[in-house]
PDB file of C-alpha atoms in Angstrom:
ATOM      1  CA  MET A   1      48.775 110.358  -6.424  1.00  0.00           C
ATOM      2  CA  MET A   2      47.236 107.308  -8.068  1.00  0.00           C
ATOM      3  CA  ILE A   3      48.047 104.015  -6.365  1.00  0.00           C
ATOM      4  CA  TYR A   4      47.727 100.618  -8.022  1.00  0.00           C
ATOM      5  CA  PRO A   5      47.356  97.286  -6.208  1.00  0.00           C
ATOM      6  CA  CYS A   6      50.464  96.008  -7.992  1.00  0.00           C
ATOM      7  CA  ASP A   7      52.545  98.939  -6.750  1.00  0.00           C
ATOM      8  CA  PRO A   8      55.398  97.122  -4.946  1.00  0.00           C
ATOM      9  CA  VAL A   9      55.743  99.565  -2.021  1.00  0.00           C
ATOM     10  CA  PHE A  10      51.995  99.509  -1.401  1.00  0.00           C
ATOM     11  CA  PHE A  11      51.765  95.732  -1.588  1.00  0.00           C
ATOM     12  CA  ILE A  12      54.854  95.234   0.606  1.00  0.00           C
ATOM     13  CA  SER A  13      53.535  97.633   3.277  1.00  0.00           C
ATOM     14  CA  LEU A  14      50.172  95.840   3.388  1.00  0.00           C
ATOM     15  CA  ALA A  15      51.776  92.382   3.451  1.00  0.00           C
ATOM     16  CA  LEU A  16      54.225  93.440   6.171  1.00  0.00           C
ATOM     17  CA  MET A  17      51.326  94.830   8.180  1.00  0.00           C
ATOM     18  CA  ALA A  18      49.478  91.505   8.034  1.00  0.00           C
ATOM     19  CA  ILE A  19      52.665  89.587   8.952  1.00  0.00           C
ATOM     20  CA  CYS A  20      53.418  91.910  11.889  1.00  0.00           C
ATOM     21  CA  ALA A  21      49.827  91.564  13.155  1.00  0.00           C
ATOM     22  CA  LEU A  22      50.196  87.784  12.986  1.00  0.00           C
ATOM     23  CA  TRP A  23      53.492  88.012  14.868  1.00  0.00           C
ATOM     24  CA  ALA A  24      51.910  90.275  17.510  1.00  0.00           C
ATOM     25  CA  VAL A  25      49.258  87.662  18.154  1.00  0.00           C
ATOM     26  CA  MET A  26      51.481  84.586  18.007  1.00  0.00           C
ATOM     27  CA  ALA A  27      54.644  85.736  19.838  1.00  0.00           C
ATOM     28  CA  THR A  28      55.231  83.984  23.159  1.00  0.00           C
ATOM     29  CA  ASP A  29      56.907  86.977  24.747  1.00  0.00           C
ATOM     30  CA  LEU A  30      54.584  89.884  25.531  1.00  0.00           C
ATOM     31  CA  LEU A  31      57.346  92.397  24.861  1.00  0.00           C
ATOM     32  CA  LYS A  32      57.816  91.029  21.351  1.00  0.00           C
ATOM     33  CA  SER A  33      54.050  91.234  20.851  1.00  0.00           C
ATOM     34  CA  ALA A  34      54.098  94.935  21.796  1.00  0.00           C
ATOM     35  CA  ILE A  35      56.981  95.608  19.405  1.00  0.00           C
ATOM     36  CA  ALA A  36      55.202  93.720  16.600  1.00  0.00           C
ATOM     37  CA  LEU A  37      52.094  95.818  17.257  1.00  0.00           C
ATOM     38  CA  ALA A  38      54.199  98.986  16.894  1.00  0.00           C
ATOM     39  CA  LEU A  39      55.583  97.665  13.596  1.00  0.00           C
ATOM     40  CA  THR A  40      52.010  97.007  12.431  1.00  0.00           C
ATOM     41  CA  SER A  41      51.221 100.658  13.161  1.00  0.00           C
ATOM     42  CA  VAL A  42      54.301 101.794  11.224  1.00  0.00           C
ATOM     43  CA  CYS A  43      53.223  99.756   8.169  1.00  0.00           C
ATOM     44  CA  LEU A  44      49.664 101.083   8.496  1.00  0.00           C
ATOM     45  CA  SER A  45      50.902 104.668   8.597  1.00  0.00           C
ATOM     46  CA  LEU A  46      52.989 104.023   5.464  1.00  0.00           C
ATOM     47  CA  THR A  47      49.838 102.726   3.757  1.00  0.00           C
ATOM     48  CA  MET A  48      47.991 105.859   4.882  1.00  0.00           C
ATOM     49  CA  PHE A  49      50.688 108.053   3.360  1.00  0.00           C
ATOM     50  CA  LEU A  50      50.335 106.167   0.087  1.00  0.00           C
ATOM     51  CA  LEU A  51      46.534 106.585   0.197  1.00  0.00           C
ATOM     52  CA  SER A  52      46.924 110.381   0.452  1.00  0.00           C
ATOM     53  CA  SER A  53      46.073 110.741   4.149  1.00  0.00           C
ATOM     54  CA  PRO A  54      49.273 112.267   5.584  1.00  0.00           C
ATOM     55  CA  LEU A  55      47.807 113.850   8.726  1.00  0.00           C
ATOM     56  CA  ALA A  56      46.097 110.641   9.834  1.00  0.00           C
ATOM     57  CA  ALA A  57      49.352 108.799   9.078  1.00  0.00           C
ATOM     58  CA  VAL A  58      51.322 111.150  11.331  1.00  0.00           C
ATOM     59  CA  PHE A  59      48.771 110.625  14.118  1.00  0.00           C
ATOM     60  CA  GLU A  60      48.910 106.873  13.661  1.00  0.00           C
ATOM     61  CA  LEU A  61      52.708 106.925  13.769  1.00  0.00           C
ATOM     62  CA  SER A  62      52.992 109.162  16.829  1.00  0.00           C
ATOM     63  CA  VAL A  63      50.062 107.872  18.892  1.00  0.00           C
ATOM     64  CA  CYS A  64      49.722 104.196  17.968  1.00  0.00           C
ATOM     65  CA  ALA A  65      53.360 103.386  17.246  1.00  0.00           C
ATOM     66  CA  GLY A  66      54.638 105.703  19.991  1.00  0.00           C
ATOM     67  CA  LEU A  67      52.289 106.363  22.882  1.00  0.00           C
ATOM     68  CA  ILE A  68      50.373 103.069  22.898  1.00  0.00           C
ATOM     69  CA  THR A  69      53.613 101.069  22.637  1.00  0.00           C
ATOM     70  CA  VAL A  70      54.994 102.983  25.626  1.00  0.00           C
ATOM     71  CA  ILE A  71      51.789 102.230  27.573  1.00  0.00           C
ATOM     72  CA  PHE A  72      52.012  98.530  26.681  1.00  0.00           C
ATOM     73  CA  ILE A  73      55.691  98.234  27.548  1.00  0.00           C
ATOM     74  CA  SER A  74      55.230 100.011  30.897  1.00  0.00           C
ATOM     75  CA  ALA A  75      52.245  97.777  31.694  1.00  0.00           C
ATOM     76  CA  ILE A  76      54.289  94.678  30.805  1.00  0.00           C
ATOM     77  CA  SER A  77      57.206  95.852  32.947  1.00  0.00           C
ATOM     78  CA  MET A  78      54.827  96.338  35.910  1.00  0.00           C
ATOM     79  CA  ILE A  79      53.241  92.933  35.453  1.00  0.00           C
ATOM     80  CA  LYS A  80      56.010  90.644  34.324  1.00  0.00           C
ATOM     81  CA  PRO A  81      58.137  89.186  37.117  1.00  0.00           C
ATOM     82  CA  GLU A  82      61.689  89.201  35.858  1.00  0.00           C
ATOM     83  CA  GLY A  83      63.916  86.179  35.563  1.00  0.00           C
ATOM     84  CA  ASN A  84      61.942  83.611  37.574  1.00  0.00           C
ATOM     85  CA  ASP A  85      60.756  81.592  34.567  1.00  0.00           C
ATOM     86  CA  ARG A  86      62.266  78.121  34.407  1.00  0.00           C
ATOM     87  CA  LYS A  87      63.466  76.881  31.032  1.00  0.00           C
ATOM     88  CA  GLU A  88      61.060  73.916  31.086  1.00  0.00           C
ATOM     89  CA  ASP A  89      58.150  76.241  31.806  1.00  0.00           C
ATOM     90  CA  LEU A  90      59.123  78.454  28.899  1.00  0.00           C
ATOM     91  CA  VAL A  91      59.338  75.494  26.490  1.00  0.00           C
ATOM     92  CA  PHE A  92      55.983  74.160  27.747  1.00  0.00           C
ATOM     93  CA  ARG A  93      54.345  77.576  27.310  1.00  0.00           C
ATOM     94  CA  LYS A  94      55.845  77.964  23.863  1.00  0.00           C
ATOM     95  CA  ASN A  95      54.531  74.569  22.731  1.00  0.00           C
ATOM     96  CA  ARG A  96      51.084  75.218  24.191  1.00  0.00           C
ATOM     97  CA  ARG A  97      50.932  78.580  22.490  1.00  0.00           C
ATOM     98  CA  LEU A  98      52.048  77.116  19.165  1.00  0.00           C
ATOM     99  CA  LYS A  99      49.272  74.523  19.380  1.00  0.00           C
ATOM    100  CA  LYS A 100      46.683  77.194  20.122  1.00  0.00           C
ATOM    101  CA  TYR A 101      47.716  79.514  17.307  1.00  0.00           C
ATOM    102  CA  LEU A 102      48.715  77.011  14.623  1.00  0.00           C
ATOM    103  CA  PRO A 103      45.313  77.169  12.847  1.00  0.00           C
ATOM    104  CA  LEU A 104      45.515  80.960  12.513  1.00  0.00           C
ATOM    105  CA  PRO A 105      48.012  81.211   9.588  1.00  0.00           C
ATOM    106  CA  PHE A 106      46.061  78.519   7.696  1.00  0.00           C
ATOM    107  CA  LEU A 107      42.811  80.339   8.419  1.00  0.00           C
ATOM    108  CA  LEU A 108      44.312  83.571   7.095  1.00  0.00           C
ATOM    109  CA  VAL A 109      45.554  81.871   3.917  1.00  0.00           C
ATOM    110  CA  VAL A 110      42.106  80.312   3.321  1.00  0.00           C
ATOM    111  CA  VAL A 111      40.311  83.620   3.929  1.00  0.00           C
ATOM    112  CA  GLY A 112      42.812  85.410   1.659  1.00  0.00           C
ATOM    113  CA  ILE A 113      42.273  82.906  -1.169  1.00  0.00           C
ATOM    114  CA  MET A 114      38.491  83.163  -0.732  1.00  0.00           C
ATOM    115  CA  LEU A 115      38.649  86.947  -0.891  1.00  0.00           C
ATOM    116  CA  ARG A 116      40.752  86.782  -4.054  1.00  0.00           C
ATOM    117  CA  MET A 117      38.278  84.359  -5.642  1.00  0.00           C
ATOM    118  CA  ILE A 118      35.165  86.353  -4.843  1.00  0.00           C
ATOM    119  CA  GLN A 119      34.201  88.406  -7.841  1.00  0.00           C
ATOM    120  CA  ILE A 120      32.770  91.488  -6.276  1.00  0.00           C
ATOM    121  CA  ASP A 121      30.673  93.458  -8.692  1.00  0.00           C
ATOM    122  CA  MET A 122      30.801  96.498  -6.545  1.00  0.00           C
ATOM    123  CA  PRO A 123      29.360  99.586  -8.178  1.00  0.00           C
ATOM    124  CA  ALA A 124      31.651 102.490  -7.653  1.00  0.00           C
ATOM    125  CA  LEU A 125      30.365 104.707  -4.870  1.00  0.00           C
ATOM    126  CA  PRO A 126      29.252 108.106  -6.040  1.00  0.00           C
ATOM    127  CA  VAL A 127      32.301 110.250  -5.849  1.00  0.00           C
ATOM    128  CA  ALA A 128      31.605 113.393  -3.897  1.00  0.00           C
ATOM    129  CA  ASP A 129      31.610 116.699  -5.646  1.00  0.00           C
ATOM    130  CA  ALA A 130      35.018 118.190  -5.553  1.00  0.00           C
ATOM    131  CA  LEU A 131      34.334 120.424  -2.593  1.00  0.00           C
ATOM    132  CA  PRO A 132      37.042 122.984  -2.117  1.00  0.00           C
ATOM    133  CA  VAL A 133      37.250 122.272   1.610  1.00  0.00           C
ATOM    134  CA  SER A 134      40.657 122.042   3.145  1.00  0.00           C
ATOM    135  CA  LEU A 135      41.481 119.682   5.957  1.00  0.00           C
ATOM    136  CA  SER A 136      41.646 122.480   8.513  1.00  0.00           C
ATOM    137  CA  GLU A 137      38.160 123.700   7.507  1.00  0.00           C
ATOM    138  CA  VAL A 138      36.722 120.209   7.931  1.00  0.00           C
ATOM    139  CA  MET A 139      38.490 119.691  11.215  1.00  0.00           C
ATOM    140  CA  TRP A 140      37.835 123.014  12.929  1.00  0.00           C
ATOM    141  CA  ASP A 141      34.474 123.975  11.393  1.00  0.00           C
ATOM    142  CA  GLU A 142      32.540 120.864  10.352  1.00  0.00           C
ATOM    143  CA  ARG A 143      33.881 118.550  13.051  1.00  0.00           C
ATOM    144  CA  ARG A 144      33.801 120.925  16.009  1.00  0.00           C
ATOM    145  CA  VAL A 145      31.617 118.589  18.062  1.00  0.00           C
ATOM    146  CA  ASP A 146      34.073 115.737  17.451  1.00  0.00           C
ATOM    147  CA  LEU A 147      36.887 117.889  18.796  1.00  0.00           C
ATOM    148  CA  ALA A 148      34.887 118.671  21.941  1.00  0.00           C
ATOM    149  CA  GLY A 149      34.192 114.945  22.305  1.00  0.00           C
ATOM    150  CA  GLN A 150      37.896 114.177  21.926  1.00  0.00           C
ATOM    151  CA  ALA A 151      38.780 116.678  24.651  1.00  0.00           C
ATOM    152  CA  ILE A 152      36.189 115.125  26.985  1.00  0.00           C
ATOM    153  CA  ILE A 153      37.428 111.602  26.230  1.00  0.00           C
ATOM    154  CA  ILE A 154      41.034 112.597  26.930  1.00  0.00           C
ATOM    155  CA  LEU A 155      39.970 114.177  30.249  1.00  0.00           C
ATOM    156  CA  VAL A 156      38.026 111.022  31.156  1.00  0.00           C
ATOM    157  CA  GLY A 157      41.103 108.926  30.344  1.00  0.00           C
ATOM    158  CA  VAL A 158      43.377 111.104  32.448  1.00  0.00           C
ATOM    159  CA  PHE A 159      40.945 111.019  35.403  1.00  0.00           C
ATOM    160  CA  GLY A 160      40.584 107.248  35.040  1.00  0.00           C
ATOM    161  CA  VAL A 161      44.320 106.673  35.188  1.00  0.00           C
ATOM    162  CA  VAL A 162      44.733 109.129  38.094  1.00  0.00           C
ATOM    163  CA  VAL A 163      41.961 107.430  40.103  1.00  0.00           C
ATOM    164  CA  LEU A 164      43.412 103.956  39.475  1.00  0.00           C
ATOM    165  CA  PHE A 165      46.856 104.977  40.642  1.00  0.00           C
ATOM    166  CA  LYS A 166      45.431 106.932  43.578  1.00  0.00           C
ATOM    167  CA  GLU A 167      43.656 103.793  44.811  1.00  0.00           C
ATOM    168  CA  TYR A 168      46.946 101.912  44.583  1.00  0.00           C
ATOM    169  CA  MET A 169      48.796 104.578  46.571  1.00  0.00           C
ATOM    170  CA  LYS A 170      46.051 104.488  49.242  1.00  0.00           C
ATOM    171  CA  GLN A 171      46.390 100.712  49.510  1.00  0.00           C
ATOM    172  CA  LYS A 172      50.151 101.034  49.913  1.00  0.00           C
ATOM    173  CA  GLU A 173      49.710 103.575  52.704  1.00  0.00           C
ATOM    174  CA  CYS A 174      47.186 101.308  54.479  1.00  0.00           C
ATOM    175  CA  GLU A 175      49.633  98.378  54.265  1.00  0.00           C
ATOM    176  CA  LYS A 176      52.308 100.509  55.959  1.00  0.00           C
TER     177      LYS A 176
ATOM    178  CA  MET B   1      37.320 101.349 -11.627  1.00  0.00           C
ATOM    179  CA  GLU B   2      40.904 101.482 -10.485  1.00  0.00           C
ATOM    180  CA  SER B   3      39.984 103.047  -7.138  1.00  0.00           C
ATOM    181  CA  THR B   4      37.261 100.397  -6.648  1.00  0.00           C
ATOM    182  CA  SER B   5      39.780  97.616  -7.168  1.00  0.00           C
ATOM    183  CA  ILE B   6      42.221  99.264  -4.789  1.00  0.00           C
ATOM    184  CA  PHE B   7      39.433  99.565  -2.226  1.00  0.00           C
ATOM    185  CA  TRP B   8      38.689  95.832  -2.478  1.00  0.00           C
ATOM    186  CA  PHE B   9      42.400  95.040  -2.305  1.00  0.00           C
ATOM    187  CA  VAL B  10      42.876  97.091   0.885  1.00  0.00           C
ATOM    188  CA  ALA B  11      39.565  95.829   2.312  1.00  0.00           C
ATOM    189  CA  SER B  12      40.862  92.241   1.939  1.00  0.00           C
ATOM    190  CA  PHE B  13      43.814  93.090   4.162  1.00  0.00           C
ATOM    191  CA  ALA B  14      41.472  94.816   6.624  1.00  0.00           C
ATOM    192  CA  ILE B  15      39.409  91.603   6.779  1.00  0.00           C
ATOM    193  CA  LEU B  16      42.599  89.610   7.423  1.00  0.00           C
ATOM    194  CA  LEU B  17      43.426  91.965  10.307  1.00  0.00           C
ATOM    195  CA  PHE B  18      39.893  91.442  11.620  1.00  0.00           C
ATOM    196  CA  VAL B  19      40.257  87.664  11.498  1.00  0.00           C
ATOM    197  CA  THR B  20      43.603  87.887  13.315  1.00  0.00           C
ATOM    198  CA  GLY B  21      42.175  90.144  16.041  1.00  0.00           C
ATOM    199  CA  ILE B  22      39.017  88.089  16.583  1.00  0.00           C
ATOM    200  CA  TYR B  23      40.996  84.830  16.724  1.00  0.00           C
ATOM    201  CA  SER B  24      43.292  86.398  19.306  1.00  0.00           C
ATOM    202  CA  LEU B  25      40.312  87.555  21.384  1.00  0.00           C
ATOM    203  CA  LEU B  26      38.747  84.105  21.246  1.00  0.00           C
ATOM    204  CA  VAL B  27      41.833  82.069  22.082  1.00  0.00           C
ATOM    205  CA  THR B  28      43.788  84.071  24.622  1.00  0.00           C
ATOM    206  CA  ARG B  29      43.176  84.291  28.375  1.00  0.00           C
ATOM    207  CA  ASN B  30      45.791  86.971  29.040  1.00  0.00           C
ATOM    208  CA  LEU B  31      44.303  90.433  29.619  1.00  0.00           C
ATOM    209  CA  LEU B  32      47.178  92.255  27.889  1.00  0.00           C
ATOM    210  CA  ARG B  33      46.874  89.994  24.855  1.00  0.00           C
ATOM    211  CA  ILE B  34      43.162  90.784  24.749  1.00  0.00           C
ATOM    212  CA  LEU B  35      44.121  94.466  24.515  1.00  0.00           C
ATOM    213  CA  ILE B  36      46.526  93.644  21.679  1.00  0.00           C
ATOM    214  CA  GLY B  37      43.671  91.860  19.882  1.00  0.00           C
ATOM    215  CA  VAL B  38      41.427  94.920  20.305  1.00  0.00           C
ATOM    216  CA  GLU B  39      44.226  97.095  18.896  1.00  0.00           C
ATOM    217  CA  ILE B  40      44.529  94.880  15.828  1.00  0.00           C
ATOM    218  CA  LEU B  41      40.751  95.065  15.278  1.00  0.00           C
ATOM    219  CA  ALA B  42      40.947  98.870  15.508  1.00  0.00           C
ATOM    220  CA  LYS B  43      43.756  98.893  12.951  1.00  0.00           C
ATOM    221  CA  GLY B  44      41.534  96.957  10.543  1.00  0.00           C
ATOM    222  CA  VAL B  45      38.797  99.576  10.943  1.00  0.00           C
ATOM    223  CA  THR B  46      41.292 102.401  10.387  1.00  0.00           C
ATOM    224  CA  LEU B  47      42.546 100.767   7.214  1.00  0.00           C
ATOM    225  CA  LEU B  48      38.984 100.370   5.944  1.00  0.00           C
ATOM    226  CA  LEU B  49      38.211 104.043   6.669  1.00  0.00           C
ATOM    227  CA  VAL B  50      41.322 105.241   4.837  1.00  0.00           C
ATOM    228  CA  SER B  51      40.528 103.156   1.781  1.00  0.00           C
ATOM    229  CA  ALA B  52      36.880 104.359   1.796  1.00  0.00           C
ATOM    230  CA  GLY B  53      38.077 107.964   1.876  1.00  0.00           C
ATOM    231  CA  TYR B  54      40.429 107.258  -1.014  1.00  0.00           C
ATOM    232  CA  LEU B  55      37.654 105.532  -2.991  1.00  0.00           C
ATOM    233  CA  THR B  56      35.184 108.393  -2.642  1.00  0.00           C
ATOM    234  CA  GLY B  57      37.802 111.063  -3.140  1.00  0.00           C
ATOM    235  CA  ARG B  58      37.004 112.720   0.189  1.00  0.00           C
ATOM    236  CA  VAL B  59      40.314 112.213   1.916  1.00  0.00           C
ATOM    237  CA  ASN B  60      40.023 115.535   3.745  1.00  0.00           C
ATOM    238  CA  ALA B  61      36.681 114.551   5.217  1.00  0.00           C
ATOM    239  CA  ILE B  62      37.818 111.137   6.442  1.00  0.00           C
ATOM    240  CA  GLN B  63      41.049 112.209   8.157  1.00  0.00           C
ATOM    241  CA  PRO B  64      39.370 113.933  11.150  1.00  0.00           C
ATOM    242  CA  VAL B  65      37.269 110.794  11.674  1.00  0.00           C
ATOM    243  CA  ILE B  66      40.424 108.664  11.705  1.00  0.00           C
ATOM    244  CA  ILE B  67      42.118 111.076  14.115  1.00  0.00           C
ATOM    245  CA  THR B  68      39.096 110.903  16.441  1.00  0.00           C
ATOM    246  CA  MET B  69      39.257 107.122  16.291  1.00  0.00           C
ATOM    247  CA  ILE B  70      42.970 107.080  17.106  1.00  0.00           C
ATOM    248  CA  VAL B  71      42.407 109.361  20.127  1.00  0.00           C
ATOM    249  CA  VAL B  72      39.577 107.146  21.409  1.00  0.00           C
ATOM    250  CA  GLU B  73      41.761 104.064  20.852  1.00  0.00           C
ATOM    251  CA  ALA B  74      44.655 105.575  22.831  1.00  0.00           C
ATOM    252  CA  VAL B  75      42.400 106.529  25.747  1.00  0.00           C
ATOM    253  CA  ILE B  76      40.787 103.080  25.797  1.00  0.00           C
ATOM    254  CA  ILE B  77      44.201 101.406  25.899  1.00  0.00           C
ATOM    255  CA  ALA B  78      45.484 103.773  28.626  1.00  0.00           C
ATOM    256  CA  VAL B  79      42.486 103.165  30.884  1.00  0.00           C
ATOM    257  CA  ALA B  80      42.365  99.438  30.138  1.00  0.00           C
ATOM    258  CA  ALA B  81      46.089  99.073  30.878  1.00  0.00           C
ATOM    259  CA  GLY B  82      45.502 100.825  34.216  1.00  0.00           C
ATOM    260  CA  ILE B  83      42.666  98.419  34.988  1.00  0.00           C
ATOM    261  CA  VAL B  84      44.844  95.424  34.012  1.00  0.00           C
ATOM    262  CA  ILE B  85      47.629  96.617  36.331  1.00  0.00           C
ATOM    263  CA  ALA B  86      45.109  97.131  39.158  1.00  0.00           C
ATOM    264  CA  ALA B  87      43.680  93.633  38.539  1.00  0.00           C
ATOM    265  CA  TYR B  88      47.199  92.186  38.620  1.00  0.00           C
ATOM    266  CA  ARG B  89      47.917  93.871  41.954  1.00  0.00           C
ATOM    267  CA  GLN B  90      44.637  92.602  43.342  1.00  0.00           C
ATOM    268  CA  ASN B  91      44.834  89.010  42.081  1.00  0.00           C
ATOM    269  CA  GLY B  92      48.510  88.453  41.284  1.00  0.00           C
ATOM    270  CA  THR B  93      47.685  87.266  37.772  1.00  0.00           C
ATOM    271  CA  VAL B  94      46.472  88.536  34.409  1.00  0.00           C
ATOM    272  CA  ASN B  95      44.991  85.196  33.410  1.00  0.00           C
ATOM    273  CA  THR B  96      41.211  85.465  33.244  1.00  0.00           C
ATOM    274  CA  ASN B  97      40.786  81.795  34.207  1.00  0.00           C
ATOM    275  CA  GLU B  98      42.558  82.384  37.514  1.00  0.00           C
ATOM    276  CA  MET B  99      40.601  85.506  38.459  1.00  0.00           C
ATOM    277  CA  CYS B 100      37.785  83.985  40.474  1.00  0.00           C
ATOM    278  CA  ASN B 101      37.252  86.511  43.285  1.00  0.00           C
ATOM    279  CA  LEU B 102      33.718  87.276  42.112  1.00  0.00           C
ATOM    280  CA  LYS B 103      32.797  83.644  41.473  1.00  0.00           C
ATOM    281  CA  GLY B 104      29.577  82.751  43.266  1.00  0.00           C
TER     282      GLY B 104
END
């Protein structure tokens, strides 16, 4: 499928992604930031679908918009003390945050205008020969080492989380 | 030509995501917000990879790379979130300015 920059769905998904990323960074509430990050992932996966990468889009949608959001929200719920924020504190924090992040939208607009103005004379990269390799062949044959690496990384992650929580349980037992 | 222009168009948005993530990393002192900034940077890289695959016409070759990146990203966030929670239990805060246990 040929995509054009003026394609409305494509442009809207990219613009929404940038807006959601900005919201994720600027939101005062951490929970809203996590939700905005999930929305950014959803827009990114839509862009991936449009750029003919459906499998990567499904991974992005399930892992980044699903799993990582769950991790963030559970971390926030463990950290955030509920309901003991005074209204004055909230207003003060909101104002301070607004001051800190006010230059960011302007910076983004300036960078965007600069990027539009730059005339890139980019020679088209040599398009690869149309190799009749399917995705499964690339994934299971050519990228076998990557898959082994992924398995090791996942194991490391699981062990890391288990060790961290084990230490916490030990501490709790010592306190008792 | 058309795919080159689309690459530049998508790359511009990837650069905007980069700027957003780096600004967030520079300004914030909250550990969870730092993780959100890292996530946004990773999304910029993913977007750039997808558009490069589309430009060169090797979408099948780039998708496993993106999947590997997403897996690594998820593991990094899981472990980092665990470390943030442990740091919060140790110090009672996630603000890096207030964590001064190791200060000499």
